[in-house]
Coordinates of C-alpha atoms and ligand atoms in Angstrom, one line a residue:
M7 CA -91.4 116.2 -31.1
A8 CA -93.5 118.0 -28.3
S9 CA -97.0 116.6 -28.0
D10 CA -98.6 120.1 -27.9
T11 CA -97.4 121.6 -31.1
H12 CA -99.3 119.5 -33.7
V13 CA -101.6 121.5 -35.8
F14 CA -104.8 119.3 -36.5
A15 CA -107.1 118.1 -34.5
A16 CA -108.4 115.5 -36.9
P17 CA -106.9 114.1 -40.3
P18 CA -106.7 116.8 -42.8
P19 CA -108.7 116.5 -46.1
G20 CA -107.0 113.9 -48.0
A21 CA -105.5 112.1 -45.2
A22 CA -106.6 108.6 -44.1
A23 CA -108.0 107.6 -40.9
D24 CA -104.5 106.7 -39.6
W25 CA -103.6 110.3 -40.8
T26 CA -101.3 108.8 -43.5
I27 CA -101.2 110.5 -47.1
P28 CA -99.7 109.1 -50.4
Q29 CA -96.1 110.1 -50.4
D30 CA -96.6 111.2 -54.3
W31 CA -92.8 111.1 -54.7
D32 CA -93.1 112.8 -58.4
R33 CA -94.5 115.7 -56.9
F34 CA -91.1 116.8 -55.3
S35 CA -89.2 119.5 -57.5
D36 CA -85.7 119.1 -58.8
A37 CA -84.7 121.8 -56.3
E38 CA -86.6 119.7 -53.4
H39 CA -84.5 116.7 -54.3
G40 CA -81.4 118.8 -54.5
V41 CA -81.8 119.9 -51.1
W42 CA -81.9 116.4 -49.7
D43 CA -78.9 115.4 -51.9
T44 CA -76.9 118.5 -50.1
L45 CA -77.7 117.5 -46.7
F46 CA -77.4 113.8 -47.3
E47 CA -74.0 114.5 -48.7
R48 CA -73.1 117.1 -45.6
Q49 CA -74.1 114.6 -43.0
S50 CA -72.6 111.3 -44.3
A51 CA -69.2 113.1 -44.9
L52 CA -69.6 114.5 -41.2
L53 CA -70.6 111.3 -39.3
P54 CA -68.0 108.6 -39.7
G55 CA -66.2 108.7 -36.3
R56 CA -69.1 110.9 -34.8
A57 CA -72.2 108.5 -35.4
S58 CA -72.6 105.1 -33.7
D59 CA -71.2 102.2 -35.8
A60 CA -75.2 101.0 -36.2
F61 CA -76.4 104.4 -37.7
L62 CA -73.4 104.3 -40.1
R63 CA -74.4 100.6 -41.4
G64 CA -77.9 101.8 -41.5
I65 CA -77.2 104.9 -43.8
D66 CA -76.7 102.3 -46.6
V67 CA -80.5 101.6 -46.6
L68 CA -81.1 105.0 -47.9
R69 CA -79.0 104.5 -51.0
L70 CA -81.6 103.9 -53.3
S71 CA -82.1 103.4 -57.1
R72 CA -82.4 107.1 -57.8
P73 CA -80.8 110.2 -56.0
G74 CA -83.1 112.7 -54.1
I75 CA -85.7 112.4 -51.5
P76 CA -86.2 108.2 -51.0
D77 CA -89.3 106.7 -52.6
F78 CA -91.0 105.3 -49.6
A79 CA -92.2 102.2 -51.3
E80 CA -88.5 101.3 -52.4
L81 CA -87.4 102.1 -48.8
S82 CA -89.9 100.3 -46.9
A83 CA -89.5 97.3 -49.1
R84 CA -85.7 97.2 -48.0
L85 CA -86.4 98.0 -44.5
M86 CA -89.2 95.5 -44.3
D87 CA -86.6 92.6 -45.2
L88 CA -84.1 93.9 -42.6
T89 CA -86.4 94.7 -39.6
G90 CA -89.8 94.5 -40.6
W91 CA -90.3 98.5 -40.4
Q92 CA -92.0 100.6 -43.1
V93 CA -92.1 104.3 -43.6
V94 CA -95.3 106.2 -44.3
A95 CA -96.2 109.8 -45.2
V96 CA -98.0 112.1 -42.8
P97 CA -99.0 115.7 -43.3
G98 CA -96.9 117.0 -40.3
L99 CA -97.1 116.0 -36.4
V100 CA -99.7 113.6 -35.8
P101 CA -101.6 113.4 -32.3
D102 CA -99.8 111.0 -29.5
D103 CA -102.0 107.9 -30.0
V104 CA -101.7 107.9 -33.5
F105 CA -98.1 108.2 -33.3
F106 CA -97.7 105.5 -30.8
D107 CA -100.1 103.1 -32.8
H108 CA -97.9 103.5 -35.9
L109 CA -94.6 102.5 -33.9
A110 CA -96.3 99.7 -32.1
N111 CA -97.0 98.3 -35.9
R112 CA -93.7 99.1 -37.0
R113 CA -94.5 102.2 -39.3
F114 CA -92.2 105.1 -38.9
V115 CA -94.5 108.3 -39.9
A116 CA -92.4 110.7 -42.0
G117 CA -93.1 114.5 -42.5
N118 CA -94.0 114.7 -46.4
F119 CA -92.2 118.1 -47.0
I120 CA -88.6 119.2 -47.1
R121 CA -87.1 122.3 -45.8
R122 CA -86.0 125.0 -48.2
A123 CA -82.6 125.4 -49.3
D124 CA -82.4 128.8 -47.3
Q125 CA -83.2 127.0 -44.0
L126 CA -80.6 123.9 -44.2
D127 CA -79.9 124.1 -40.5
Y128 CA -82.9 124.7 -38.7
L129 CA -86.5 124.2 -38.7
Q130 CA -89.3 123.6 -36.1
E131 CA -91.4 120.8 -37.6
P132 CA -89.7 117.7 -38.6
D133 CA -89.4 117.5 -42.2
V134 CA -88.6 114.3 -44.4
F135 CA -84.7 114.8 -43.9
H136 CA -84.9 114.6 -40.3
D137 CA -87.4 111.9 -40.0
V138 CA -85.9 109.9 -42.8
F139 CA -82.1 110.4 -42.6
G140 CA -82.2 110.9 -38.9
H141 CA -84.5 107.9 -38.1
V142 CA -84.5 105.4 -40.7
P143 CA -80.6 104.3 -40.4
M144 CA -81.4 103.1 -36.8
L145 CA -84.6 101.2 -37.8
A146 CA -82.3 98.9 -40.0
D147 CA -80.6 97.9 -36.8
P148 CA -82.7 95.0 -35.4
V149 CA -82.0 95.8 -31.5
F150 CA -83.2 99.5 -32.1
A151 CA -86.1 98.4 -34.4
D152 CA -87.5 96.4 -31.7
Y153 CA -86.9 99.2 -28.9
M154 CA -89.0 101.5 -31.1
A155 CA -91.7 99.1 -31.3
A156 CA -91.6 98.7 -27.7
Y157 CA -91.7 102.5 -27.0
G158 CA -94.9 102.6 -29.4
R159 CA -96.7 99.9 -27.0
G160 CA -95.4 101.8 -24.0
G161 CA -96.7 105.2 -25.3
L162 CA -100.2 103.7 -25.8
R163 CA -99.9 102.7 -21.9
A164 CA -98.6 105.9 -20.8
L165 CA -101.5 107.8 -22.3
E166 CA -103.8 105.3 -20.1
Y167 CA -101.8 106.4 -16.9
G168 CA -101.6 110.0 -17.7
S169 CA -97.7 109.6 -17.9
L170 CA -96.9 110.7 -21.4
K171 CA -94.8 113.7 -20.2
Q172 CA -92.4 111.5 -18.4
L173 CA -92.2 108.7 -21.5
A174 CA -91.8 111.4 -24.2
R175 CA -88.7 112.4 -22.1
L176 CA -87.4 109.0 -22.9
Y177 CA -87.9 109.2 -26.4
W178 CA -86.5 112.8 -26.3
Y179 CA -83.2 111.9 -24.6
T180 CA -82.8 108.5 -26.5
V181 CA -84.4 108.4 -30.0
E182 CA -84.0 112.3 -30.9
F183 CA -81.1 113.1 -28.7
G184 CA -79.2 110.0 -27.6
L185 CA -75.3 109.4 -27.2
I186 CA -73.8 105.9 -26.8
E187 CA -70.3 105.0 -25.5
E188 CA -68.9 102.7 -28.2
A189 CA -65.0 101.5 -27.8
G190 CA -64.5 103.7 -25.1
A191 CA -65.7 106.9 -26.9
L192 CA -68.8 108.9 -27.2
R193 CA -70.6 108.7 -30.3
I194 CA -74.1 110.1 -31.5
Y195 CA -77.3 108.2 -32.7
G196 CA -80.1 110.5 -31.8
A197 CA -81.9 111.7 -35.1
G198 CA -82.1 115.3 -33.9
I199 CA -78.3 115.2 -33.5
V200 CA -77.5 112.9 -36.7
S201 CA -79.6 115.1 -38.8
S202 CA -78.1 118.4 -37.7
A203 CA -74.4 119.4 -38.8
S204 CA -74.2 121.9 -36.0
E205 CA -75.5 119.5 -33.4
S206 CA -73.4 116.7 -34.6
R207 CA -70.3 118.7 -33.7
F208 CA -71.8 120.5 -30.7
A209 CA -73.3 117.0 -28.9
L210 CA -69.8 115.5 -28.9
E211 CA -67.0 118.3 -28.9
D212 CA -68.7 121.4 -27.2
P213 CA -67.6 121.9 -23.6
S214 CA -71.1 123.4 -22.8
P215 CA -73.6 120.5 -22.2
N216 CA -73.6 117.8 -19.7
R217 CA -73.3 114.3 -20.6
I218 CA -74.6 112.0 -18.0
G219 CA -74.9 108.3 -18.0
F220 CA -78.3 107.1 -18.8
D221 CA -80.7 106.1 -15.9
L222 CA -84.2 105.5 -16.9
K223 CA -85.9 107.1 -13.7
R224 CA -83.7 109.9 -14.0
V225 CA -84.1 110.6 -17.6
M226 CA -88.0 110.6 -17.1
R227 CA -87.8 113.2 -14.3
T228 CA -85.6 115.6 -16.6
D229 CA -87.2 118.6 -18.6
Y230 CA -85.9 119.2 -22.2
R231 CA -85.6 122.0 -24.4
I232 CA -87.0 122.0 -27.9
D233 CA -85.8 125.3 -29.2
D234 CA -82.0 125.1 -29.2
F235 CA -79.0 122.7 -28.7
Q236 CA -79.6 120.4 -25.5
Q237 CA -78.1 121.1 -22.3
N238 CA -77.9 117.6 -21.2
Y239 CA -77.0 114.7 -23.3
F240 CA -77.7 110.8 -21.6
V241 CA -75.3 108.4 -22.6
I242 CA -76.3 104.5 -22.9
P243 CA -73.7 101.6 -22.7
S244 CA -75.5 99.8 -25.6
F245 CA -78.6 99.5 -27.7
D246 CA -79.0 96.1 -25.8
E247 CA -79.0 97.3 -22.4
L248 CA -81.5 100.3 -23.5
L249 CA -83.9 97.7 -25.0
R250 CA -83.6 95.3 -21.9
V251 CA -84.1 98.3 -19.4
T252 CA -87.2 99.3 -21.3
V253 CA -88.8 95.7 -21.8
E254 CA -87.8 94.4 -18.1
T255 CA -89.1 97.8 -16.5
D256 CA -92.7 97.5 -15.0
F257 CA -93.6 101.1 -16.0
A258 CA -96.7 101.4 -13.8
P259 CA -95.2 101.6 -10.3
L260 CA -92.4 103.7 -12.0
Y261 CA -95.1 106.4 -13.2
A262 CA -96.5 106.1 -9.6
E263 CA -93.2 106.8 -8.0
L264 CA -92.4 109.5 -10.5
A265 CA -95.7 111.2 -9.5
T266 CA -94.1 111.6 -6.2
L267 CA -90.8 113.0 -7.3
P268 CA -89.9 116.7 -8.4
D269 CA -88.9 117.1 -12.1
I270 CA -85.2 117.8 -12.5
A271 CA -84.2 121.1 -13.8
I272 CA -82.4 121.2 -17.2
A273 CA -79.1 121.7 -16.5
D274 CA -78.8 120.2 -12.9
I275 CA -76.5 117.5 -11.9
L276 CA -77.5 115.0 -9.1
A277 CA -75.0 113.5 -6.6
E278 CA -76.0 110.2 -8.0
D279 CA -75.4 110.8 -11.7
R280 CA -72.8 108.9 -13.4
V281 CA -71.0 112.3 -14.9
I282 CA -69.1 111.8 -18.0
T283 CA -68.6 115.5 -18.7
R284 CA -69.8 118.2 -16.4
G285 CA -70.5 121.1 -19.0
T286 CA -69.8 124.5 -18.6
Q287 CA -73.2 125.6 -20.0
E288 CA -71.6 128.7 -21.4
Y289 CA -73.3 128.2 -24.9
A290 CA -76.8 128.4 -23.2
L291 CA -75.8 131.0 -20.7
A292 CA -74.6 133.3 -23.7
R293 CA -77.7 132.3 -25.5
A294 CA -79.9 133.4 -22.9
A295 CA -78.0 136.9 -22.2
E296 CA -78.5 137.7 -26.0
Ligands
HBI311 N1 -95.8 113.2 -35.1 N2 -95.1 113.3 -37.3 C1 -94.7 113.3 -35.9 N3 -93.6 113.0 -35.6 C2 -93.2 112.8 -34.4 O1 -92.0 112.6 -33.9 C3 -94.3 113.0 -33.4 C4 -95.7 113.0 -34.0 N4 -96.6 112.9 -33.0 C5 -96.4 112.9 -31.4 C6 -94.9 112.5 -31.1 N5 -94.1 112.7 -31.8 C7 -94.9 112.7 -29.6 O2 -95.6 111.9 -29.2 C8 -93.1 111.8 -29.3 O3 -92.4 112.8 -29.3 C9 -93.4 111.0 -27.8
FE312 FE1 -87.7 112.8 -34.7

Protein backbone atom coordinates (compact mmCIF):
# COMPACT_ATOMS: atom_id res chain seq x y z
CA MET A 1 0.00 0.00 0.00
CA ALA A 2 1.07 3.58 -0.45
CA SER A 3 3.56 4.67 2.12
CA ASP A 4 1.78 7.90 3.01
CA THR A 5 -1.59 6.52 4.04
CA HIS A 6 -0.85 4.94 7.40
CA VAL A 7 -2.79 6.40 10.24
CA PHE A 8 -0.58 5.99 13.28
CA ALA A 9 2.85 7.47 14.02
CA ALA A 10 3.60 5.08 16.88
CA PRO A 11 2.22 1.63 17.75
CA PRO A 12 -1.35 2.15 19.01
CA PRO A 13 -2.33 0.97 22.51
CA GLY A 14 -2.17 -2.81 22.75
CA ALA A 15 0.39 -3.19 19.94
CA ALA A 16 3.95 -4.36 20.56
CA ALA A 17 7.01 -2.27 19.62
CA ASP A 18 7.06 -4.07 16.23
CA TRP A 19 3.38 -3.10 15.77
CA THR A 20 2.08 -6.67 16.04
CA ILE A 21 -1.07 -7.45 18.00
CA PRO A 22 -2.63 -10.75 19.08
CA GLN A 23 -4.87 -12.08 16.31
CA ASP A 24 -7.52 -13.03 18.88
CA TRP A 25 -9.23 -15.38 16.43
CA ASP A 26 -12.25 -15.98 18.70
CA ARG A 27 -13.14 -12.29 18.48
CA PHE A 28 -14.39 -12.64 14.87
CA SER A 29 -18.14 -13.10 14.58
CA ASP A 30 -19.83 -15.80 12.50
CA ALA A 31 -20.75 -13.10 10.00
CA GLU A 32 -17.09 -12.08 9.66
CA HIS A 33 -15.96 -15.67 9.14
CA GLY A 34 -18.78 -15.93 6.60
CA VAL A 35 -17.39 -12.99 4.61
CA TRP A 36 -14.06 -14.84 4.37
CA ASP A 37 -15.79 -18.05 3.24
CA THR A 38 -17.83 -16.21 0.60
CA LEU A 39 -14.79 -14.45 -0.82
CA PHE A 40 -12.68 -17.61 -0.63
CA GLU A 41 -15.26 -19.64 -2.57
CA ARG A 42 -15.69 -16.92 -5.19
CA GLN A 43 -11.99 -16.41 -5.82
CA SER A 44 -11.00 -20.06 -5.73
CA ALA A 45 -13.63 -20.77 -8.40
CA LEU A 46 -12.44 -17.86 -10.56
CA LEU A 47 -8.68 -18.43 -10.42
CA PRO A 48 -7.98 -21.83 -12.03
CA GLY A 49 -6.76 -21.00 -15.54
CA ARG A 50 -6.21 -17.37 -14.53
CA ALA A 51 -3.76 -17.45 -11.59
CA SER A 52 -0.21 -18.71 -11.89
CA ASP A 53 0.41 -22.35 -11.01
CA ALA A 54 2.45 -21.28 -7.97
CA PHE A 55 -0.50 -19.32 -6.59
CA LEU A 56 -2.98 -22.14 -7.27
CA ARG A 57 -0.70 -24.65 -5.50
CA GLY A 58 -0.34 -22.23 -2.59
CA ILE A 59 -4.10 -21.91 -1.99
CA ASP A 60 -4.02 -25.32 -0.29
CA VAL A 61 -1.96 -23.87 2.54
CA LEU A 62 -5.08 -21.84 3.46
CA ARG A 63 -7.32 -24.89 3.84
CA LEU A 64 -7.07 -25.24 7.62
CA SER A 65 -8.84 -27.42 10.18
CA ARG A 66 -11.74 -24.95 10.57
CA PRO A 67 -13.47 -22.78 7.95
CA GLY A 68 -13.51 -19.00 8.21
CA ILE A 69 -10.67 -16.53 8.65
CA PRO A 70 -7.45 -18.53 9.05
CA ASP A 71 -6.04 -18.91 12.55
CA PHE A 72 -2.58 -17.37 12.14
CA ALA A 73 -0.95 -19.83 14.57
CA GLU A 74 -2.06 -22.81 12.48
CA LEU A 75 -1.33 -21.02 9.20
CA SER A 76 2.13 -19.93 10.33
CA ALA A 77 3.04 -23.46 11.44
CA ARG A 78 2.27 -24.73 7.94
CA LEU A 79 4.01 -21.88 6.16
CA MET A 80 7.03 -22.21 8.42
CA ASP A 81 7.42 -25.85 7.34
CA LEU A 82 7.22 -24.92 3.66
CA THR A 83 9.27 -21.71 3.36
CA GLY A 84 10.11 -20.38 6.85
CA TRP A 85 7.48 -17.61 6.72
CA GLN A 86 4.96 -16.62 9.39
CA VAL A 87 1.85 -14.43 9.37
CA VAL A 88 1.45 -11.85 12.16
CA ALA A 89 -1.46 -9.52 12.88
CA VAL A 90 -1.18 -5.71 12.80
CA PRO A 91 -3.87 -3.06 13.30
CA GLY A 92 -3.58 -1.61 9.78
CA LEU A 93 -0.88 -0.01 7.66
CA VAL A 94 2.44 0.13 9.48
CA PRO A 95 5.42 2.44 8.81
CA ASP A 96 7.68 1.46 5.94
CA ASP A 97 10.71 0.57 8.08
CA VAL A 98 8.56 -1.68 10.29
CA PHE A 99 7.02 -3.34 7.23
CA PHE A 100 10.40 -4.01 5.61
CA ASP A 101 11.92 -5.33 8.83
CA HIS A 102 9.11 -7.88 9.12
CA LEU A 103 9.56 -8.99 5.50
CA ALA A 104 13.34 -9.28 5.87
CA ASN A 105 12.66 -11.61 8.82
CA ARG A 106 10.06 -13.63 6.92
CA ARG A 107 7.06 -12.30 8.78
CA PHE A 108 4.14 -11.16 6.66
CA VAL A 109 1.94 -8.58 8.39
CA ALA A 110 -1.81 -8.97 7.97
CA GLY A 111 -4.59 -6.55 8.85
CA ASN A 112 -6.68 -7.86 11.75
CA PHE A 113 -10.08 -6.89 10.36
CA ILE A 114 -12.27 -8.01 7.48
CA ARG A 115 -14.39 -5.99 5.06
CA ARG A 116 -18.13 -5.91 5.65
CA ALA A 117 -20.52 -8.07 3.64
CA ASP A 118 -21.66 -4.96 1.71
CA GLN A 119 -18.05 -4.09 0.67
CA LEU A 120 -16.99 -7.37 -0.93
CA ASP A 121 -15.45 -5.71 -3.98
CA TYR A 122 -13.70 -2.58 -2.94
CA LEU A 123 -11.85 -1.18 0.04
CA GLN A 124 -8.94 1.18 0.58
CA GLU A 125 -6.98 -0.42 3.42
CA PRO A 126 -5.73 -4.00 3.13
CA ASP A 127 -7.90 -6.32 5.22
CA VAL A 128 -7.23 -9.91 6.24
CA PHE A 129 -8.72 -11.25 3.00
CA HIS A 130 -6.40 -9.22 0.81
CA ASP A 131 -3.39 -9.85 3.04
CA VAL A 132 -3.90 -13.56 3.61
CA PHE A 133 -5.75 -14.84 0.53
CA GLY A 134 -3.84 -12.45 -1.75
CA HIS A 135 -0.32 -12.79 -0.38
CA VAL A 136 0.06 -16.02 1.56
CA PRO A 137 -0.31 -18.56 -1.28
CA MET A 138 2.71 -17.03 -3.04
CA LEU A 139 4.67 -17.17 0.24
CA ALA A 140 4.26 -20.96 0.10
CA ASP A 141 6.38 -20.92 -3.08
CA PRO A 142 10.10 -21.22 -2.20
CA VAL A 143 11.33 -18.86 -4.94
CA PHE A 144 8.73 -16.17 -4.30
CA ALA A 145 9.29 -16.55 -0.54
CA ASP A 146 12.96 -15.69 -1.10
CA TYR A 147 12.00 -12.76 -3.34
CA MET A 148 9.79 -11.24 -0.61
CA ALA A 149 12.52 -11.52 2.03
CA ALA A 150 15.05 -9.99 -0.40
CA TYR A 151 12.56 -7.18 -1.03
CA GLY A 152 12.39 -6.47 2.71
CA ARG A 153 16.19 -6.22 2.93
CA GLY A 154 16.18 -4.00 -0.16
CA GLY A 155 13.48 -1.82 1.36
CA LEU A 156 15.58 -1.10 4.43
CA ARG A 157 18.47 -0.03 2.14
CA ALA A 158 16.16 2.05 -0.09
CA LEU A 159 15.13 4.06 2.98
CA GLU A 160 18.81 4.89 3.59
CA TYR A 161 19.22 6.06 -0.02
CA GLY A 162 15.96 8.03 0.00
CA SER A 163 14.71 5.87 -2.88
CA LEU A 164 11.61 4.35 -1.35
CA LYS A 165 9.34 5.74 -4.05
CA GLN A 166 11.28 3.86 -6.74
CA LEU A 167 11.46 0.59 -4.80
CA ALA A 168 7.78 0.77 -3.81
CA ARG A 169 6.93 0.70 -7.54
CA LEU A 170 8.71 -2.64 -7.81
CA TYR A 171 6.49 -4.03 -5.04
CA TRP A 172 3.41 -2.55 -6.64
CA TYR A 173 4.03 -3.92 -10.12
CA THR A 174 5.13 -7.39 -8.94
CA VAL A 175 3.86 -8.40 -5.49
CA GLU A 176 0.59 -6.47 -5.79
CA PHE A 177 -0.23 -6.32 -9.52
CA GLY A 178 2.16 -8.70 -11.26
CA LEU A 179 1.44 -10.89 -14.29
CA ILE A 180 3.55 -13.84 -15.43
CA GLU A 181 3.87 -15.65 -18.74
CA GLU A 182 3.28 -19.38 -18.24
CA ALA A 183 3.08 -21.95 -21.04
CA GLY A 184 2.65 -19.15 -23.59
CA ALA A 185 -0.27 -17.45 -21.81
CA LEU A 186 -0.64 -14.67 -19.26
CA ARG A 187 -1.52 -15.52 -15.68
CA ILE A 188 -1.99 -13.30 -12.62
CA TYR A 189 -0.05 -13.59 -9.37
CA GLY A 190 -0.20 -10.11 -7.77
CA ALA A 191 -2.14 -10.05 -4.50
CA GLY A 192 -4.15 -6.96 -5.46
CA ILE A 193 -5.44 -8.82 -8.52
CA VAL A 194 -6.01 -12.33 -7.17
CA SER A 195 -7.94 -10.98 -4.16
CA SER A 196 -10.31 -9.00 -6.44
CA ALA A 197 -12.96 -10.71 -8.57
CA SER A 198 -13.30 -7.78 -10.96
CA GLU A 199 -9.57 -7.09 -11.41
CA SER A 200 -8.84 -10.82 -11.89
CA ARG A 201 -10.85 -10.58 -15.08
CA PHE A 202 -9.83 -7.06 -16.05
CA ALA A 203 -6.08 -7.68 -15.76
CA LEU A 204 -6.20 -10.59 -18.20
CA GLU A 205 -9.21 -10.04 -20.41
CA ASP A 206 -9.96 -6.33 -20.75
CA PRO A 207 -8.64 -4.44 -23.82
CA SER A 208 -7.93 -1.28 -21.77
CA PRO A 209 -4.63 -1.82 -19.92
CA ASN A 210 -1.13 -2.07 -21.34
CA ARG A 211 0.64 -5.34 -20.68
CA ILE A 212 4.39 -4.84 -20.95
CA GLY A 213 7.39 -7.13 -20.48
CA PHE A 214 8.96 -6.59 -17.06
CA ASP A 215 12.12 -4.47 -16.94
CA LEU A 216 13.40 -3.50 -13.50
CA LYS A 217 14.55 0.02 -14.34
CA ARG A 218 11.44 0.76 -16.38
CA VAL A 219 9.15 -0.40 -13.58
CA MET A 220 11.00 1.68 -11.00
CA ARG A 221 10.34 4.80 -13.09
CA THR A 222 6.64 4.17 -13.58
CA ASP A 223 3.91 5.87 -11.54
CA TYR A 224 0.88 3.87 -10.46
CA ARG A 225 -2.63 4.48 -9.29
CA ILE A 226 -4.05 3.21 -6.02
CA ASP A 227 -7.69 4.16 -6.56
CA ASP A 228 -8.82 2.02 -9.49
CA PHE A 229 -7.84 -0.79 -11.87
CA GLN A 230 -4.26 -0.50 -13.11
CA GLN A 231 -3.55 1.04 -16.53
CA ASN A 232 -0.32 -0.99 -16.89
CA TYR A 233 0.59 -4.50 -15.93
CA PHE A 234 4.16 -5.79 -16.16
CA VAL A 235 4.76 -9.39 -17.16
CA ILE A 236 7.62 -11.44 -15.74
CA PRO A 237 8.97 -14.50 -17.58
CA SER A 238 9.35 -16.57 -14.37
CA PHE A 239 9.71 -16.17 -10.62
CA ASP A 240 13.31 -17.41 -10.89
CA GLU A 241 14.07 -14.52 -13.23
CA LEU A 242 12.36 -12.00 -10.91
CA LEU A 243 14.40 -13.23 -7.95
CA ARG A 244 17.60 -13.33 -10.00
CA VAL A 245 17.35 -9.77 -11.29
CA THR A 246 16.58 -8.37 -7.85
CA VAL A 247 19.40 -10.17 -6.03
CA GLU A 248 21.98 -9.56 -8.78
CA THR A 249 21.22 -5.87 -9.29
CA ASP A 250 23.37 -3.39 -7.42
CA PHE A 251 20.68 -0.94 -6.37
CA ALA A 252 22.96 1.91 -5.21
CA PRO A 253 24.09 2.91 -8.74
CA LEU A 254 20.60 2.16 -10.05
CA TYR A 255 19.06 4.63 -7.58
CA ALA A 256 21.68 7.21 -8.56
CA GLU A 257 20.79 6.75 -12.22
CA LEU A 258 17.03 6.83 -11.54
CA ALA A 259 17.49 10.17 -9.79
CA THR A 260 18.65 11.60 -13.17
CA LEU A 261 15.79 10.10 -15.23
CA PRO A 262 12.25 11.45 -15.48
CA ASP A 263 9.38 9.40 -14.12
CA ILE A 264 7.21 7.67 -16.73
CA ALA A 265 3.57 8.72 -16.81
CA ILE A 266 1.13 5.95 -15.98
CA ALA A 267 -0.10 4.92 -19.42
CA ASP A 268 2.93 5.87 -21.56
CA ILE A 269 4.59 3.26 -23.76
CA LEU A 270 8.29 3.64 -24.58
CA ALA A 271 9.98 2.69 -27.84
CA GLU A 272 12.09 0.10 -26.00
CA ASP A 273 9.14 -1.58 -24.23
CA ARG A 274 8.34 -5.17 -25.06
CA VAL A 275 4.64 -4.57 -25.58
CA ILE A 276 2.49 -7.66 -25.12
CA THR A 277 -0.82 -5.78 -25.30
CA ARG A 278 -1.12 -2.14 -26.29
CA GLY A 279 -4.12 -1.09 -24.22
CA THR A 280 -6.93 1.07 -25.53
CA GLN A 281 -7.18 2.78 -22.08
CA GLU A 282 -10.92 2.96 -22.76
CA TYR A 283 -11.75 2.00 -19.17
CA ALA A 284 -9.55 4.72 -17.62
CA LEU A 285 -10.79 7.30 -20.14
CA ALA A 286 -14.42 6.49 -19.37
CA ARG A 287 -13.81 6.71 -15.62
CA ALA A 288 -12.02 10.05 -16.02
CA ALA A 289 -15.00 11.42 -17.97
CA GLU A 290 -17.53 10.43 -15.28
N1 LIG B 1 1.64 -1.95 6.10
N2 LIG B 1 0.06 -3.42 6.93
C1 LIG B 1 0.81 -2.98 5.90
N3 LIG B 1 0.72 -3.58 4.69
C2 LIG B 1 1.46 -3.16 3.62
O1 LIG B 1 1.37 -3.72 2.52
C3 LIG B 1 2.35 -2.07 3.81
C4 LIG B 1 2.41 -1.49 5.09
N4 LIG B 1 3.23 -0.46 5.29
C5 LIG B 1 4.09 0.06 4.30
C6 LIG B 1 3.98 -0.59 2.99
N5 LIG B 1 3.15 -1.58 2.78
C7 LIG B 1 4.87 -0.09 1.87
O2 LIG B 1 6.11 0.27 2.40
C8 LIG B 1 5.08 -1.06 0.70
O3 LIG B 1 3.94 -1.01 -0.12
C9 LIG B 1 6.26 -0.71 -0.14
FE1 LIG C 1 -0.97 -6.24 -0.43
